[in-house]
Short mmCIF file of C-alpha atoms in Angstrom, two decimals:
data_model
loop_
_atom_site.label_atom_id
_atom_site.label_comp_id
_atom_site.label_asym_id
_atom_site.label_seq_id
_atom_site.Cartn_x
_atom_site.Cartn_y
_atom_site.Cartn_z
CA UNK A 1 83.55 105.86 121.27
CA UNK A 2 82.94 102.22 121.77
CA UNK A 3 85.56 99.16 120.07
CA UNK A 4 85.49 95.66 119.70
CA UNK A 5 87.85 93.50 118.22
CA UNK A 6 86.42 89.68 116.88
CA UNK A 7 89.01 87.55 115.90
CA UNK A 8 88.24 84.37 114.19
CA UNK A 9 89.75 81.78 111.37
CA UNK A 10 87.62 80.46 108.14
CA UNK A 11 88.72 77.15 106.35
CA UNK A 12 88.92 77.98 102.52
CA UNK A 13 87.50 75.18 100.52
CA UNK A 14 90.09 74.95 98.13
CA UNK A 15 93.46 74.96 99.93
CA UNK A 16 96.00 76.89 97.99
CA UNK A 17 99.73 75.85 98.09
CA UNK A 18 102.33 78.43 98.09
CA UNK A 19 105.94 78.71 97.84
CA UNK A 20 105.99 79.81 101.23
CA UNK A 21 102.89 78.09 102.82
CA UNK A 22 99.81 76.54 102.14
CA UNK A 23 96.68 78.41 102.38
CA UNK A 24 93.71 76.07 103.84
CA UNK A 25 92.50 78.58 106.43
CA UNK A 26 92.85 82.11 107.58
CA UNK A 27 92.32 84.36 110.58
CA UNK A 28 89.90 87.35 110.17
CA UNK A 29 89.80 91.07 112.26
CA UNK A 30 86.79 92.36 112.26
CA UNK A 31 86.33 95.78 114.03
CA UNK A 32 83.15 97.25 115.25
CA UNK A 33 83.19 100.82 115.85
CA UNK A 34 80.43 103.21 117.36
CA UNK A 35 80.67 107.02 117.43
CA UNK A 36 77.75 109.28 118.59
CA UNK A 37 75.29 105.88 118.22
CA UNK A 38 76.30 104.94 114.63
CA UNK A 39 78.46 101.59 114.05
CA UNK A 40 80.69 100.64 111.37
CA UNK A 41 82.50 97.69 110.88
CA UNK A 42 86.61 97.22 109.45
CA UNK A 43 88.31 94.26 108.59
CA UNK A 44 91.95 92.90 107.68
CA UNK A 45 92.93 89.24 107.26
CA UNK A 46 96.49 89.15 108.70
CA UNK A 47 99.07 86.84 108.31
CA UNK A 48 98.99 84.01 111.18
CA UNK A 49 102.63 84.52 111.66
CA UNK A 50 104.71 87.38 109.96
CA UNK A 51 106.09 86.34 106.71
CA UNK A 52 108.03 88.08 104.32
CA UNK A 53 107.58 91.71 105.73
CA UNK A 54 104.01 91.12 106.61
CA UNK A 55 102.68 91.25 110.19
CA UNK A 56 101.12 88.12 111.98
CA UNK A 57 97.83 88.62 113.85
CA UNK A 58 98.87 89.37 117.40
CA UNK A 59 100.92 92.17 116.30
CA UNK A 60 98.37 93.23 114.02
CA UNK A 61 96.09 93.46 117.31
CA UNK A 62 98.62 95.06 119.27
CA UNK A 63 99.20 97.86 117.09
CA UNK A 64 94.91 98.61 116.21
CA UNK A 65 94.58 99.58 119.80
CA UNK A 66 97.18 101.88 119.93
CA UNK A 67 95.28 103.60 116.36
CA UNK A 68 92.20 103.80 118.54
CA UNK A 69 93.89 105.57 121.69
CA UNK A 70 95.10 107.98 118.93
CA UNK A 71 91.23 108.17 117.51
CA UNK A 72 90.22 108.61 120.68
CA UNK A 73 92.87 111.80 121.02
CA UNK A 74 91.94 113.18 117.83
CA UNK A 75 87.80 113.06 118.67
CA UNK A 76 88.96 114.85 122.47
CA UNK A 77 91.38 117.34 120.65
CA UNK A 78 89.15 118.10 117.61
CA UNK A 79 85.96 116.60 118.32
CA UNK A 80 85.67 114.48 115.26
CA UNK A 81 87.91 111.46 113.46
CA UNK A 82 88.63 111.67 109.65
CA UNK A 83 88.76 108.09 107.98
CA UNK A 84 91.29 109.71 105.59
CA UNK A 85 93.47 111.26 108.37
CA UNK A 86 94.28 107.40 109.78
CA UNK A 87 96.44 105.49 107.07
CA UNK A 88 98.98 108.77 106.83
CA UNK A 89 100.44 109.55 110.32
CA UNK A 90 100.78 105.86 111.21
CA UNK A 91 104.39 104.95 112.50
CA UNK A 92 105.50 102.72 109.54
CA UNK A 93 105.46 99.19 111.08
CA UNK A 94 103.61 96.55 108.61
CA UNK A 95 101.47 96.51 111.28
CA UNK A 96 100.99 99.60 112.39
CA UNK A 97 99.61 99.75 108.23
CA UNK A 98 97.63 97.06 108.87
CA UNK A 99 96.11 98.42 112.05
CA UNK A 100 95.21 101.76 109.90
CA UNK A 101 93.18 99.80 107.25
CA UNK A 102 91.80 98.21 109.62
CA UNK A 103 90.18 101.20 111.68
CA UNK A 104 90.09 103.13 108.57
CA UNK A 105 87.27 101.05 107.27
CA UNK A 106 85.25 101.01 110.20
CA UNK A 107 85.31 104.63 110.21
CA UNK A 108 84.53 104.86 106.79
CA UNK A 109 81.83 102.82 106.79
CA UNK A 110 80.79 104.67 110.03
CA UNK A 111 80.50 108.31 108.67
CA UNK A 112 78.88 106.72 105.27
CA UNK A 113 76.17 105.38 107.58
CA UNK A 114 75.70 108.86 109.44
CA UNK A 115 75.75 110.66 105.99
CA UNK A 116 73.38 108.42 104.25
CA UNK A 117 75.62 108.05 101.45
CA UNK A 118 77.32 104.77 100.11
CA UNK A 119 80.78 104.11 99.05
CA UNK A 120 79.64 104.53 95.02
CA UNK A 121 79.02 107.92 95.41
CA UNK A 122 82.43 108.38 97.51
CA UNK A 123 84.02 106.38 94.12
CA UNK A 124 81.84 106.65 91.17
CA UNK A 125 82.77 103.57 88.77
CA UNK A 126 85.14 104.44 86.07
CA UNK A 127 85.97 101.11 84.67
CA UNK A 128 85.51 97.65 83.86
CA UNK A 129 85.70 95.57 86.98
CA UNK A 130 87.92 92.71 86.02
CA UNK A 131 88.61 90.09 88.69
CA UNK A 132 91.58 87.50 88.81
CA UNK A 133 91.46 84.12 90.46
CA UNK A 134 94.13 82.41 92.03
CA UNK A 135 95.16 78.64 91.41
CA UNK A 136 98.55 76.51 92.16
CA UNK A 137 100.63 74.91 89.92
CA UNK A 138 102.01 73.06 93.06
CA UNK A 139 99.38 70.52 94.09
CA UNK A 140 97.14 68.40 91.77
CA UNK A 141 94.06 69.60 93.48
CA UNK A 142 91.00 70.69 91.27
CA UNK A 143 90.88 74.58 90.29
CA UNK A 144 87.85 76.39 91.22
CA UNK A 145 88.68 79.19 88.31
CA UNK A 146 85.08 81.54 88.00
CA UNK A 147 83.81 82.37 83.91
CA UNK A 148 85.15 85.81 83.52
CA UNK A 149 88.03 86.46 85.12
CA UNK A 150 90.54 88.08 83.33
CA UNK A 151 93.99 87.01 84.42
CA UNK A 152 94.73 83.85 87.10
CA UNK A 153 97.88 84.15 89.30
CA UNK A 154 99.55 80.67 89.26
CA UNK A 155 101.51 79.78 92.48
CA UNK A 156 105.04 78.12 92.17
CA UNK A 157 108.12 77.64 93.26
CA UNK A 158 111.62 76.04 92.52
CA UNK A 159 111.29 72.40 91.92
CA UNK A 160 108.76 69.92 89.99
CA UNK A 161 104.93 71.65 89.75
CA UNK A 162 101.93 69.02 89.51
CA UNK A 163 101.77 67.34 86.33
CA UNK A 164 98.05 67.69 86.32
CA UNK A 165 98.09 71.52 87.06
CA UNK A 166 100.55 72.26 84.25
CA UNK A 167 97.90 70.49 81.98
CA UNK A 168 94.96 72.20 83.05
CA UNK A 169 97.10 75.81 82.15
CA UNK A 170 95.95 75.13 78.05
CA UNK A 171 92.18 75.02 79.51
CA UNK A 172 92.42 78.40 80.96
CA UNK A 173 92.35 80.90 77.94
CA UNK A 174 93.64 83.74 79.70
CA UNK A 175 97.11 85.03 80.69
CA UNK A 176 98.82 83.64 83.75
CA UNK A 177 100.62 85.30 86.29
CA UNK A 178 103.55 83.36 88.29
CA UNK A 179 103.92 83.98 91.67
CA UNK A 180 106.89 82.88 93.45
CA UNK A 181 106.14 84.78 96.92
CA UNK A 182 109.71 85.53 97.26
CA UNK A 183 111.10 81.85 96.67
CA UNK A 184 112.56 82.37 93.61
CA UNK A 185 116.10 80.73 93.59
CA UNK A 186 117.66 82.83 90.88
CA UNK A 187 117.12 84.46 86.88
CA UNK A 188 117.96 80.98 85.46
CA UNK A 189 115.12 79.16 87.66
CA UNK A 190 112.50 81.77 86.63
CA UNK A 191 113.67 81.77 82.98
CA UNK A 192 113.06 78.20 82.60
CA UNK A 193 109.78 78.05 84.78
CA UNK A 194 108.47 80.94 82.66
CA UNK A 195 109.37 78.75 79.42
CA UNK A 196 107.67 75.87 81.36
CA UNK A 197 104.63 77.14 81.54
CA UNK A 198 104.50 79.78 78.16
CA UNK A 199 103.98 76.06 76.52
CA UNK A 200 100.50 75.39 77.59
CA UNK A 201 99.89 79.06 78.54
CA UNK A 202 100.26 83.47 78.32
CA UNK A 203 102.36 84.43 80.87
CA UNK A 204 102.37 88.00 81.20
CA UNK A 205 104.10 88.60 84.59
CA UNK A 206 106.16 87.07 87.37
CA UNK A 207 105.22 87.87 90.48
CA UNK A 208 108.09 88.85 93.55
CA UNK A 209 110.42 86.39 92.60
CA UNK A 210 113.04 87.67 95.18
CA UNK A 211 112.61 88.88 98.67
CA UNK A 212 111.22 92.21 99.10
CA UNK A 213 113.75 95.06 99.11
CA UNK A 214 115.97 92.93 96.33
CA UNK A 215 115.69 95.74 93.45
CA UNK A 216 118.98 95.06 91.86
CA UNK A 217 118.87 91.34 90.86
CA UNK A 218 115.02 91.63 90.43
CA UNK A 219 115.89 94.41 88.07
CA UNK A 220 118.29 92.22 86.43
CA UNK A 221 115.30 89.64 85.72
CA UNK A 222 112.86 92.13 84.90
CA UNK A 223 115.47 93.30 81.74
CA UNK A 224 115.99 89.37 80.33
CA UNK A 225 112.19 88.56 80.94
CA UNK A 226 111.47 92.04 78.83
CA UNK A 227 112.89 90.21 76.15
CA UNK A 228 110.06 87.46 76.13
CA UNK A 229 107.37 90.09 76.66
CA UNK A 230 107.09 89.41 80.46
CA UNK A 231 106.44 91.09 82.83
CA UNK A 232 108.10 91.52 86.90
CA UNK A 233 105.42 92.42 89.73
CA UNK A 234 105.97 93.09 92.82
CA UNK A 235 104.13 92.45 95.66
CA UNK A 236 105.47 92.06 98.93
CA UNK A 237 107.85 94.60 97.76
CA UNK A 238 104.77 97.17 97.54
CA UNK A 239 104.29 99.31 100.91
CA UNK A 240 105.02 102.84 100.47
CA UNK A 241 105.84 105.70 98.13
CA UNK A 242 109.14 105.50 98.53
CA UNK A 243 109.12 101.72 97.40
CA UNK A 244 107.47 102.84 94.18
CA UNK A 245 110.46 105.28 93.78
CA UNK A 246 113.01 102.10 94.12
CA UNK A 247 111.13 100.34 92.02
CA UNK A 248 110.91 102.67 89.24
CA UNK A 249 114.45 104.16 89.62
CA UNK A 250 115.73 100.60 89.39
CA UNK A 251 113.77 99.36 86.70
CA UNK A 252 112.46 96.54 88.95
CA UNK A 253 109.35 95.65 87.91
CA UNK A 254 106.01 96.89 85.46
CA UNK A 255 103.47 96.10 87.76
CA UNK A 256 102.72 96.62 91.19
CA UNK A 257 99.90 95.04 93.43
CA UNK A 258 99.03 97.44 95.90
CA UNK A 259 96.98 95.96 99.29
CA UNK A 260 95.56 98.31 101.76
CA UNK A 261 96.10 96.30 104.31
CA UNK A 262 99.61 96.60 103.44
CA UNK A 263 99.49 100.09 102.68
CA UNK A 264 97.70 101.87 105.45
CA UNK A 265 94.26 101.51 104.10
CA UNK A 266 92.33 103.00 101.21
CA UNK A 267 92.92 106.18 101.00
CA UNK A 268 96.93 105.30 100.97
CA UNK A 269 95.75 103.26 98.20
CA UNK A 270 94.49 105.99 96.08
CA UNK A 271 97.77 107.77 96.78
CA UNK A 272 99.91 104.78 95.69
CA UNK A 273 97.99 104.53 92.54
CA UNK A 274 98.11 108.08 91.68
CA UNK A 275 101.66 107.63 92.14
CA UNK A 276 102.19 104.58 90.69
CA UNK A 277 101.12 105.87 87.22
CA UNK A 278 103.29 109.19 87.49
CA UNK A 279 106.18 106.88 87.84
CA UNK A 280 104.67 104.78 84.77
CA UNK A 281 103.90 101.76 86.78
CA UNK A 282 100.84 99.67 86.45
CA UNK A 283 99.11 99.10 89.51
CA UNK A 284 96.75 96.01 90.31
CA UNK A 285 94.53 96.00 93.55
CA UNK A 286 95.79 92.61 95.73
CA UNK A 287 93.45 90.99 98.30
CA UNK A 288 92.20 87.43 97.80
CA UNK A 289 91.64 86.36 101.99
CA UNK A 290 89.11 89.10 103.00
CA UNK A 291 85.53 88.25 103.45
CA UNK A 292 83.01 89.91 101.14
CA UNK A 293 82.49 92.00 103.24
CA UNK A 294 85.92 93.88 102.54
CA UNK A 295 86.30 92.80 99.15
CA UNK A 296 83.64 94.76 98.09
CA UNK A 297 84.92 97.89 99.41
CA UNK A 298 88.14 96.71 97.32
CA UNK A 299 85.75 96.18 94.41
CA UNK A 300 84.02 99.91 94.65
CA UNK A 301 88.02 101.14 94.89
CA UNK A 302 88.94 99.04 91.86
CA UNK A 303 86.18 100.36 89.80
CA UNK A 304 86.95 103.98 90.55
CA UNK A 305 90.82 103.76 89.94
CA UNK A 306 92.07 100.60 88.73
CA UNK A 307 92.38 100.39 85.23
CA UNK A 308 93.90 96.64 85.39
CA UNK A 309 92.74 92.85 86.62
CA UNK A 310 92.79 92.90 90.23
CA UNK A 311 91.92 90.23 93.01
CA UNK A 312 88.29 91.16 94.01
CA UNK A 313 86.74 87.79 92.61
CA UNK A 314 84.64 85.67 95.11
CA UNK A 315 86.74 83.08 97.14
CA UNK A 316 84.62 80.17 98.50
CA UNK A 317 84.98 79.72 102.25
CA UNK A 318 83.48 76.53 104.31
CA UNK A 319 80.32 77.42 106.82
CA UNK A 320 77.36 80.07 106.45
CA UNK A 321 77.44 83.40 104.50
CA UNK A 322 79.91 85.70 106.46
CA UNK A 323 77.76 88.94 105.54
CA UNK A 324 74.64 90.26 106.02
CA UNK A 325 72.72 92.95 103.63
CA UNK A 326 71.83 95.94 104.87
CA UNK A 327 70.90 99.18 103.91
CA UNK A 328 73.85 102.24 103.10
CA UNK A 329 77.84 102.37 102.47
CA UNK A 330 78.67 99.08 100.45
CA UNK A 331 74.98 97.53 101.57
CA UNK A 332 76.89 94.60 103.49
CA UNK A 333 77.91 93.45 107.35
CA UNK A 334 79.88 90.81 108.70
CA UNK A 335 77.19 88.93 109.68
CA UNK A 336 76.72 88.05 113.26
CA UNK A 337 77.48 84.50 112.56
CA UNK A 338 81.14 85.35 110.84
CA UNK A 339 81.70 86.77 114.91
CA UNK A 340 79.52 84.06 116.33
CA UNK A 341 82.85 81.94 117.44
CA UNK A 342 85.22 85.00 117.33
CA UNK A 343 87.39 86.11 120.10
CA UNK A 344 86.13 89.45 121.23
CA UNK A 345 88.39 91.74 122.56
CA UNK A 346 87.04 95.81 123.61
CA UNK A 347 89.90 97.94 122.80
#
């Protein structure tokens, strides 16, 4: 088996500000993978630096080779290495998860390629695709919001929002979802932010209002906001099982946005989600800094088992296309010019 790592940053061209940070760039993994002379390629789009539970890149690096060595044990033990297997016997770190997506995609996309199959027939479609776009309510730069998307997440935070965001929310025409990324000061600050913005627009949701792990005053929100008709997600919050358990037990939140990258990949995904609606929570499929390359494995998954707007829209990125088409599994590769300027690293 043969592994190289390319990291490397893209500059979005819209810069989104956050409660916690603005978005103008972000780094990349890409991971090439060959096995008996077929490649396939992963990819993650860490965090630069950890933030609110998530990983930053180096440890996100750290932790993929040590899910290769145990590849690389599973192929000398039992001469082969199931995608599937990788997200569920990871150690639990965030980026240990991360690490798992990250390798689980490359293998996927490596036994697709050797099976002459592509990631539809895996996941036949089973409903309406229906991307959301993300905009912030924090800066007074332009939106780029695409014709059909079904839901926008608004950034914000405590304080004053741009005056000429808040008037572009009675353009939109479809329901808004506030997220706080865990800056939320308390219930009164999101009550009158919600009743803010519910004057030029739906909201149908807040978004992890409170740091992750805080069930009982998000639960607390969650029961006033019911009141108005809104919504709590979490986010952040969203990792494993057993967070789905809290959330539910707690009455925390109606939504949940599950990431794989967060989760340990896609077929923890699939799990989640499965679980998600036994515990009568609606799950949404996160993403929004993956090339499109990943998103459209993200699209294929949301299509087979997401029954709800999720982030698989196009974001625009600065510089040449970062895929290339070719034949089998989603029909795309990071193109060789997305890794031109990348770090390589064999692992």
């Amino acid at each position: 088996m043969r592994a190289r790592v390319y990291r490397t940053e893209v500059a979005l061209r819209d810069a989104v500000a956050g409660g916690a940070q603005t978005h103008a760039s972000r780094p990349r993994l890409y991971l090439e993978l060959e096995l008996d002379g077929v490649r396939g390629f992963g990819e993650v789009a860490p965090q630069p630096r950890p933030l609110n539970g998530d990983p930053g890149l180096d440890e996100v690096v750290t932790a993929t080779s040590l899910a290769l060595t145990r590849v690389r044990e599973w192929i000398a033990r039992d001469g082969a290495a199931p995608w599937w297997r990788v997200g569920a016997v990871v150690d639990g770190t965030p980026a240990s998860r991360a690490a798992a997506a990250l390798v689980e995609m490359a293998l996927l996309d490596r036994e697709l390629r050797a099976s002459d199959r592509s990631l539809v027939e895996l996941w036949p479609a089973r409903y309406e695709v229906r991307p959301t776009a993300t905009v912030s309510l924090l800066s007074g730069e332009p939106w780029r919001v695409a014709t059909g998307v079904a839901r926008v997440r608004a950034k914000c935070a405590p304080g004053p929002l741009a005056p000429e965001a808040t008037e572009r929310l009675e353009a939109l025409g479809v329901p808004v979802l506030l997220d706080y990324n865990a800056t939320a000061l308390d219930a009164e600050d999101v009550l009158a932010r919600v009743a803010e913005v519910a004057r030029r627009a739906r909201v149908v949701a807040v978004e992890q209002p409170f740091a992750p792990g805080n069930l009982i005053e998000t639960a607390r929100l969650a029961a006033r906001l019911d009141e108005f008709g809104v919504a709590v997600s979490l986010d952040e919050g969203v990792r494993t099982a057993g967070d789905l358990r809290a959330i539910a037990r707690y009455g925390a939140a109606r939504l949940v946005c599950v990431k794989p990258p967060r989760v340990a990949g896609l077929a923890q995904t699939l799990s989640l989600v499965a679980r998600a609606h036994e515990l009568e929570l609606t799950p949404y499929l996160g993403g929004f800094f993956e090339s499109p390359y990943a998103r459209t494995f993200h699209r294929t998954l949301v299509a087979h088992a997401f029954d709800e707007p999720s982030d698989v829209g196009e974001v625009a990125v600065a510089g040449p296309s970062e895929v290339d088409r070719v034949e089998g599994s989603v029909g795309l590769w990071p193109a060789p010019t997305a890794r031109a300027d990348a770090t390589a690293l064999e692992v």
